[in-house]
C-alpha positions as protocol buffer text, in pm:
chain_id: "A"
residue {
  index: 1
  type: MET
  ca { x: -4805 y: 24214 z: 9060 }
}
residue {
  index: 2
  type: GLN
  ca { x: -5072 y: 24384 z: 8892 }
}
residue {
  index: 3
  type: LEU
  ca { x: -5296 y: 24615 z: 9093 }
}
residue {
  index: 4
  type: GLN
  ca { x: -5614 y: 24565 z: 8922 }
}
residue {
  index: 5
  type: ILE
  ca { x: -5552 y: 24172 z: 8979 }
}
residue {
  index: 6
  type: ILE
  ca { x: -5524 y: 24251 z: 9342 }
}
residue {
  index: 7
  type: GLN
  ca { x: -5824 y: 24511 z: 9348 }
}
residue {
  index: 8
  type: ASN
  ca { x: -6023 y: 24222 z: 9222 }
}
residue {
  index: 9
  type: LYS
  ca { x: -5924 y: 24014 z: 9522 }
}
residue {
  index: 10
  type: ILE
  ca { x: -6034 y: 24257 z: 9801 }
}
residue {
  index: 11
  type: PHE
  ca { x: -6391 y: 24201 z: 9949 }
}
residue {
  index: 12
  type: ASN
  ca { x: -6604 y: 24373 z: 10179 }
}
residue {
  index: 13
  type: ILE
  ca { x: -6659 y: 24181 z: 10474 }
}
residue {
  index: 14
  type: ARG
  ca { x: -6813 y: 24266 z: 10793 }
}
residue {
  index: 15
  type: GLY
  ca { x: -6773 y: 24668 z: 10683 }
}
residue {
  index: 16
  type: GLN
  ca { x: -6400 y: 24602 z: 10624 }
}
residue {
  index: 17
  type: ARG
  ca { x: -6202 y: 24575 z: 10307 }
}
residue {
  index: 18
  type: VAL
  ca { x: -6035 y: 24222 z: 10325 }
}
residue {
  index: 19
  type: ILE
  ca { x: -5831 y: 23986 z: 10143 }
}
residue {
  index: 20
  type: LEU
  ca { x: -5868 y: 23612 z: 10184 }
}
residue {
  index: 21
  type: ASP
  ca { x: -5602 y: 23366 z: 10310 }
}
residue {
  index: 22
  type: PHE
  ca { x: -5625 y: 23128 z: 9994 }
}
residue {
  index: 23
  type: ASP
  ca { x: -5561 y: 23442 z: 9770 }
}
residue {
  index: 24
  type: LEU
  ca { x: -5269 y: 23544 z: 9982 }
}
residue {
  index: 25
  type: ALA
  ca { x: -5129 y: 23229 z: 9964 }
}
residue {
  index: 26
  type: VAL
  ca { x: -5128 y: 23203 z: 9584 }
}
residue {
  index: 27
  type: MET
  ca { x: -4993 y: 23572 z: 9582 }
}
residue {
  index: 28
  type: TYR
  ca { x: -4691 y: 23470 z: 9841 }
}
residue {
  index: 29
  type: GLU
  ca { x: -4639 y: 23161 z: 9656 }
}
residue {
  index: 30
  type: VAL
  ca { x: -4717 y: 22943 z: 9964 }
}
residue {
  index: 31
  type: GLU
  ca { x: -4959 y: 22681 z: 10039 }
}
residue {
  index: 32
  type: THR
  ca { x: -5248 y: 22830 z: 10218 }
}
residue {
  index: 33
  type: ARG
  ca { x: -5204 y: 22568 z: 10477 }
}
residue {
  index: 34
  type: ALA
  ca { x: -4795 y: 22694 z: 10549 }
}
residue {
  index: 35
  type: LEU
  ca { x: -4978 y: 23049 z: 10575 }
}
residue {
  index: 36
  type: LYS
  ca { x: -5268 y: 22956 z: 10872 }
}
residue {
  index: 37
  type: GLN
  ca { x: -4955 y: 22774 z: 11045 }
}
residue {
  index: 38
  type: ALA
  ca { x: -4760 y: 23069 z: 11034 }
}
residue {
  index: 39
  type: VAL
  ca { x: -5057 y: 23295 z: 11133 }
}
residue {
  index: 40
  type: LYS
  ca { x: -5162 y: 23042 z: 11436 }
}
residue {
  index: 41
  type: ARG
  ca { x: -4799 y: 23026 z: 11561 }
}
residue {
  index: 42
  type: ASN
  ca { x: -4828 y: 23424 z: 11582 }
}
residue {
  index: 43
  type: MET
  ca { x: -5197 y: 23498 z: 11671 }
}
residue {
  index: 44
  type: SER
  ca { x: -5069 y: 23806 z: 11917 }
}
residue {
  index: 45
  type: ARG
  ca { x: -4956 y: 23993 z: 11624 }
}
residue {
  index: 46
  type: PHE
  ca { x: -5296 y: 23964 z: 11476 }
}
residue {
  index: 47
  type: PRO
  ca { x: -5594 y: 24099 z: 11713 }
}
residue {
  index: 48
  type: GLU
  ca { x: -5966 y: 24108 z: 11568 }
}
residue {
  index: 49
  type: ASP
  ca { x: -5875 y: 24400 z: 11331 }
}
residue {
  index: 50
  type: PHE
  ca { x: -5623 y: 24294 z: 11165 }
}
residue {
  index: 51
  type: MET
  ca { x: -5748 y: 23933 z: 11092 }
}
residue {
  index: 52
  type: PHE
  ca { x: -6045 y: 23746 z: 11133 }
}
residue {
  index: 53
  type: GLU
  ca { x: -6198 y: 23405 z: 11086 }
}
residue {
  index: 54
  type: LEU
  ca { x: -6510 y: 23394 z: 10877 }
}
residue {
  index: 55
  type: THR
  ca { x: -6830 y: 23220 z: 10991 }
}
residue {
  index: 56
  type: LYS
  ca { x: -6989 y: 22974 z: 10767 }
}
residue {
  index: 57
  type: SER
  ca { x: -7281 y: 23216 z: 10676 }
}
residue {
  index: 58
  type: GLU
  ca { x: -7028 y: 23457 z: 10589 }
}
residue {
  index: 59
  type: TRP
  ca { x: -6807 y: 23206 z: 10368 }
}
residue {
  index: 60
  type: GLN
  ca { x: -7163 y: 23068 z: 10216 }
}
residue {
  index: 61
  type: GLU
  ca { x: -7236 y: 23426 z: 10116 }
}
residue {
  index: 62
  type: VAL
  ca { x: -6881 y: 23475 z: 9982 }
}
residue {
  index: 63
  type: ILE
  ca { x: -6895 y: 23176 z: 9794 }
}
residue {
  index: 64
  type: THR
  ca { x: -7278 y: 23218 z: 9651 }
}
residue {
  index: 65
  type: ILE
  ca { x: -7139 y: 23628 z: 9562 }
}
residue {
  index: 66
  type: CYS
  ca { x: -6826 y: 23488 z: 9372 }
}
residue {
  index: 67
  type: ASP
  ca { x: -6816 y: 23261 z: 9071 }
}
residue {
  index: 68
  type: ASN
  ca { x: -6445 y: 23260 z: 9015 }
}
residue {
  index: 69
  type: LEU
  ca { x: -6349 y: 23104 z: 9346 }
}
residue {
  index: 70
  type: PRO
  ca { x: -6123 y: 22775 z: 9303 }
}
residue {
  index: 71
  type: GLN
  ca { x: -6337 y: 22501 z: 9366 }
}
residue {
  index: 72
  type: THR
  ca { x: -6086 y: 22306 z: 9589 }
}
residue {
  index: 73
  type: VAL
  ca { x: -6167 y: 22625 z: 9814 }
}
residue {
  index: 74
  type: LYS
  ca { x: -6556 y: 22646 z: 9767 }
}
residue {
  index: 75
  type: PHE
  ca { x: -6589 y: 22299 z: 9927 }
}
residue {
  index: 76
  type: SER
  ca { x: -6300 y: 22301 z: 10163 }
}
residue {
  index: 77
  type: PRO
  ca { x: -6435 y: 22239 z: 10537 }
}
residue {
  index: 78
  type: ALA
  ca { x: -6216 y: 22494 z: 10661 }
}
residue {
  index: 79
  type: LEU
  ca { x: -6290 y: 22842 z: 10712 }
}
residue {
  index: 80
  type: PRO
  ca { x: -6071 y: 23105 z: 10573 }
}
residue {
  index: 81
  type: PHE
  ca { x: -5907 y: 23393 z: 10763 }
}
residue {
  index: 82
  type: ALA
  ca { x: -5988 y: 23728 z: 10614 }
}
residue {
  index: 83
  type: PHE
  ca { x: -5700 y: 23992 z: 10666 }
}
residue {
  index: 84
  type: THR
  ca { x: -5728 y: 24392 z: 10676 }
}
residue {
  index: 85
  type: GLU
  ca { x: -5481 y: 24605 z: 10558 }
}
residue {
  index: 86
  type: GLN
  ca { x: -5286 y: 24587 z: 10879 }
}
residue {
  index: 87
  type: GLY
  ca { x: -5321 y: 24215 z: 10871 }
}
residue {
  index: 88
  type: VAL
  ca { x: -5146 y: 24196 z: 10525 }
}
residue {
  index: 89
  type: ALA
  ca { x: -4867 y: 24394 z: 10637 }
}
residue {
  index: 90
  type: MET
  ca { x: -4817 y: 24169 z: 10980 }
}
residue {
  index: 91
  type: LEU
  ca { x: -4797 y: 23876 z: 10760 }
}
residue {
  index: 92
  type: SER
  ca { x: -4522 y: 24025 z: 10529 }
}
residue {
  index: 93
  type: SER
  ca { x: -4322 y: 24016 z: 10881 }
}
residue {
  index: 94
  type: VAL
  ca { x: -4444 y: 23645 z: 10981 }
}
residue {
  index: 95
  type: LEU
  ca { x: -4366 y: 23499 z: 10636 }
}
residue {
  index: 96
  type: ARG
  ca { x: -4011 y: 23656 z: 10602 }
}
residue {
  index: 97
  type: SER
  ca { x: -3930 y: 23616 z: 10265 }
}
residue {
  index: 98
  type: GLN
  ca { x: -3810 y: 23885 z: 9947 }
}
residue {
  index: 99
  type: LYS
  ca { x: -4144 y: 23744 z: 9780 }
}
residue {
  index: 100
  type: ALA
  ca { x: -4371 y: 23815 z: 10092 }
}
residue {
  index: 101
  type: ILE
  ca { x: -4217 y: 24188 z: 10103 }
}
residue {
  index: 102
  type: GLU
  ca { x: -4281 y: 24235 z: 9696 }
}
residue {
  index: 103
  type: VAL
  ca { x: -4623 y: 24153 z: 9744 }
}
residue {
  index: 104
  type: ASN
  ca { x: -4664 y: 24284 z: 10031 }
}
residue {
  index: 105
  type: ILE
  ca { x: -4570 y: 24593 z: 9855 }
}
residue {
  index: 106
  type: SER
  ca { x: -4812 y: 24565 z: 9562 }
}
residue {
  index: 107
  type: ILE
  ca { x: -5116 y: 24485 z: 9787 }
}
residue {
  index: 108
  type: MET
  ca { x: -5033 y: 24820 z: 10005 }
}
residue {
  index: 109
  type: ARG
  ca { x: -5037 y: 25010 z: 9710 }
}
residue {
  index: 110
  type: ALA
  ca { x: -5391 y: 24841 z: 9583 }
}
residue {
  index: 111
  type: PHE
  ca { x: -5529 y: 24908 z: 9913 }
}
residue {
  index: 112
  type: VAL
  ca { x: -5408 y: 25268 z: 9869 }
}
residue {
  index: 113
  type: ALA
  ca { x: -5564 y: 25308 z: 9506 }
}
residue {
  index: 114
  type: LEU
  ca { x: -5896 y: 25166 z: 9639 }
}
residue {
  index: 115
  type: ARG
  ca { x: -5879 y: 25457 z: 9931 }
}
residue {
  index: 116
  type: GLN
  ca { x: -5814 y: 25698 z: 9704 }
}
residue {
  index: 117
  type: TYR
  ca { x: -6106 y: 25572 z: 9451 }
}
residue {
  index: 118
  type: ALA
  ca { x: -6328 y: 25572 z: 9714 }
}
residue {
  index: 119
  type: LEU
  ca { x: -6244 y: 25967 z: 9809 }
}
residue {
  index: 120
  type: GLY
  ca { x: -6300 y: 26062 z: 9467 }
}
residue {
  index: 121
  type: TYR
  ca { x: -6633 y: 25889 z: 9465 }
}
residue {
  index: 122
  type: ALA
  ca { x: -6743 y: 26072 z: 9767 }
}
residue {
  index: 123
  type: GLU
  ca { x: -6633 y: 26410 z: 9625 }
}
residue {
  index: 124
  type: LEU
  ca { x: -6794 y: 26309 z: 9293 }
}
residue {
  index: 125
  type: ASN
  ca { x: -7071 y: 26218 z: 9476 }
}
residue {
  index: 126
  type: ARG
  ca { x: -7099 y: 26546 z: 9662 }
}
residue {
  index: 127
  type: LYS
  ca { x: -7062 y: 26736 z: 9348 }
}
residue {
  index: 128
  type: LEU
  ca { x: -7368 y: 26550 z: 9204 }
}
residue {
  index: 129
  type: GLU
  ca { x: -7572 y: 26649 z: 9467 }
}
residue {
  index: 130
  type: GLU
  ca { x: -7500 y: 27002 z: 9482 }
}
residue {
  index: 131
  type: PHE
  ca { x: -7578 y: 27027 z: 9102 }
}
residue {
  index: 132
  type: MET
  ca { x: -7921 y: 26838 z: 9155 }
}
residue {
  index: 133
  type: ILE
  ca { x: -8003 y: 27113 z: 9422 }
}
residue {
  index: 134
  type: GLU
  ca { x: -7870 y: 27373 z: 9206 }
}
residue {
  index: 135
  type: THR
  ca { x: -8089 y: 27222 z: 8903 }
}
residue {
  index: 136
  type: ASN
  ca { x: -8406 y: 27188 z: 9141 }
}
residue {
  index: 137
  type: MET
  ca { x: -8358 y: 27536 z: 9263 }
}
residue {
  index: 138
  type: GLN
  ca { x: -8341 y: 27656 z: 8882 }
}
residue {
  index: 139
  type: PHE
  ca { x: -8600 y: 27434 z: 8750 }
}
residue {
  index: 140
  type: SER
  ca { x: -8894 y: 27558 z: 9029 }
}
residue {
  index: 141
  type: ASP
  ca { x: -8773 y: 27946 z: 8933 }
}
residue {
  index: 142
  type: ILE
  ca { x: -8892 y: 27900 z: 8553 }
}
residue {
  index: 143
  type: TYR
  ca { x: -9188 y: 27669 z: 8695 }
}
residue {
  index: 144
  type: GLN
  ca { x: -9264 y: 27981 z: 8900 }
}
residue {
  index: 145
  type: ALA
  ca { x: -9219 y: 28199 z: 8595 }
}
residue {
  index: 146
  type: LEU
  ca { x: -9439 y: 27981 z: 8369 }
}
residue {
  index: 147
  type: THR
  ca { x: -9713 y: 27997 z: 8648 }
}
residue {
  index: 148
  type: GLU
  ca { x: -9738 y: 28343 z: 8670 }
}
residue {
  index: 149
  type: LEU
  ca { x: -9711 y: 28360 z: 8279 }
}
residue {
  index: 150
  type: ALA
  ca { x: -10009 y: 28120 z: 8232 }
}
residue {
  index: 151
  type: SER
  ca { x: -10196 y: 28326 z: 8501 }
}
residue {
  index: 152
  type: GLN
  ca { x: -10108 y: 28642 z: 8292 }
}
residue {
  index: 153
  type: LYS
  ca { x: -10245 y: 28473 z: 7963 }
}
residue {
  index: 154
  type: GLU
  ca { x: -10557 y: 28388 z: 8151 }
}
residue {
  index: 155
  type: GLU
  ca { x: -10645 y: 28764 z: 8215 }
}
residue {
  index: 156
  type: GLU
  ca { x: -10543 y: 28850 z: 7888 }
}
residue {
  index: 157
  type: ASN
  ca { x: -10839 y: 28632 z: 7759 }
}
residue {
  index: 158
  type: LYS
  ca { x: -11063 y: 28885 z: 7819 }
}
residue {
  index: 159
  type: PRO
  ca { x: -11169 y: 29132 z: 7530 }
}
residue {
  index: 160
  type: ARG
  ca { x: -10978 y: 29445 z: 7541 }
}
residue {
  index: 161
  type: LYS
  ca { x: -10953 y: 29793 z: 7318 }
}
residue {
  index: 162
  type: ARG
  ca { x: -10764 y: 29737 z: 6984 }
}
residue {
  index: 163
  type: ILE
  ca { x: -10454 y: 29943 z: 6907 }
}
residue {
  index: 164
  type: GLY
  ca { x: -10353 y: 30128 z: 6634 }
}
residue {
  index: 165
  type: PHE
  ca { x: -10559 y: 30332 z: 6329 }
}
residue {
  index: 166
  type: ASN
  ca { x: -10916 y: 30245 z: 6271 }
}
residue {
  index: 167
  type: VAL
  ca { x: -10934 y: 30222 z: 5876 }
}
residue {
  index: 168
  type: GLN
  ca { x: -11306 y: 30221 z: 5788 }
}
residue {
  index: 169
  type: GLN
  ca { x: -11378 y: 30053 z: 5453 }
}
residue {
  index: 170
  type: ASP
  ca { x: -11590 y: 30325 z: 5232 }
}
residue {
  index: 171
  type: GLU
  ca { x: -11927 y: 30241 z: 5201 }
}
residue {
  index: 172
  type: LYS
  ca { x: -11977 y: 30091 z: 4840 }
}
residue {
  index: 173
  type: LYS
  ca { x: -11947 y: 30336 z: 4575 }
}
């Protein structure tokens, strides 16, 4: 399974990166109902930091933001489960199929790729801030030098003694 496809299915809900149950069901090639039943039979394996059920307001927000959700999911009365990275890892042990193992490996790689991207972004942001500070300091030095030059110019506008040979023109011959 392509990492890009999986990365597009990862949402940020409650400050955590999660994949919703219906997307996982498609990836694992099982029905959403069967996936939820397997989870409910093994609830002790899924603490709050592994999996949680979305509230109605959270679900409405996801529906509003994401226009690529399947129509059958948008109007379902059941609220979806959201699985964190650890929850996805635990889910593969509950589903126990070769497909679940393969998909789980792909999903773990997608989470790792997102984490590396986020770390790279943070490093880039830090370097950009350093550059901005350094550039601002350089511009303040340039501005200060220009201000000093401008004040010197004002002083130079006073009449001054001419330099060089003073050549007087002979009176008319």
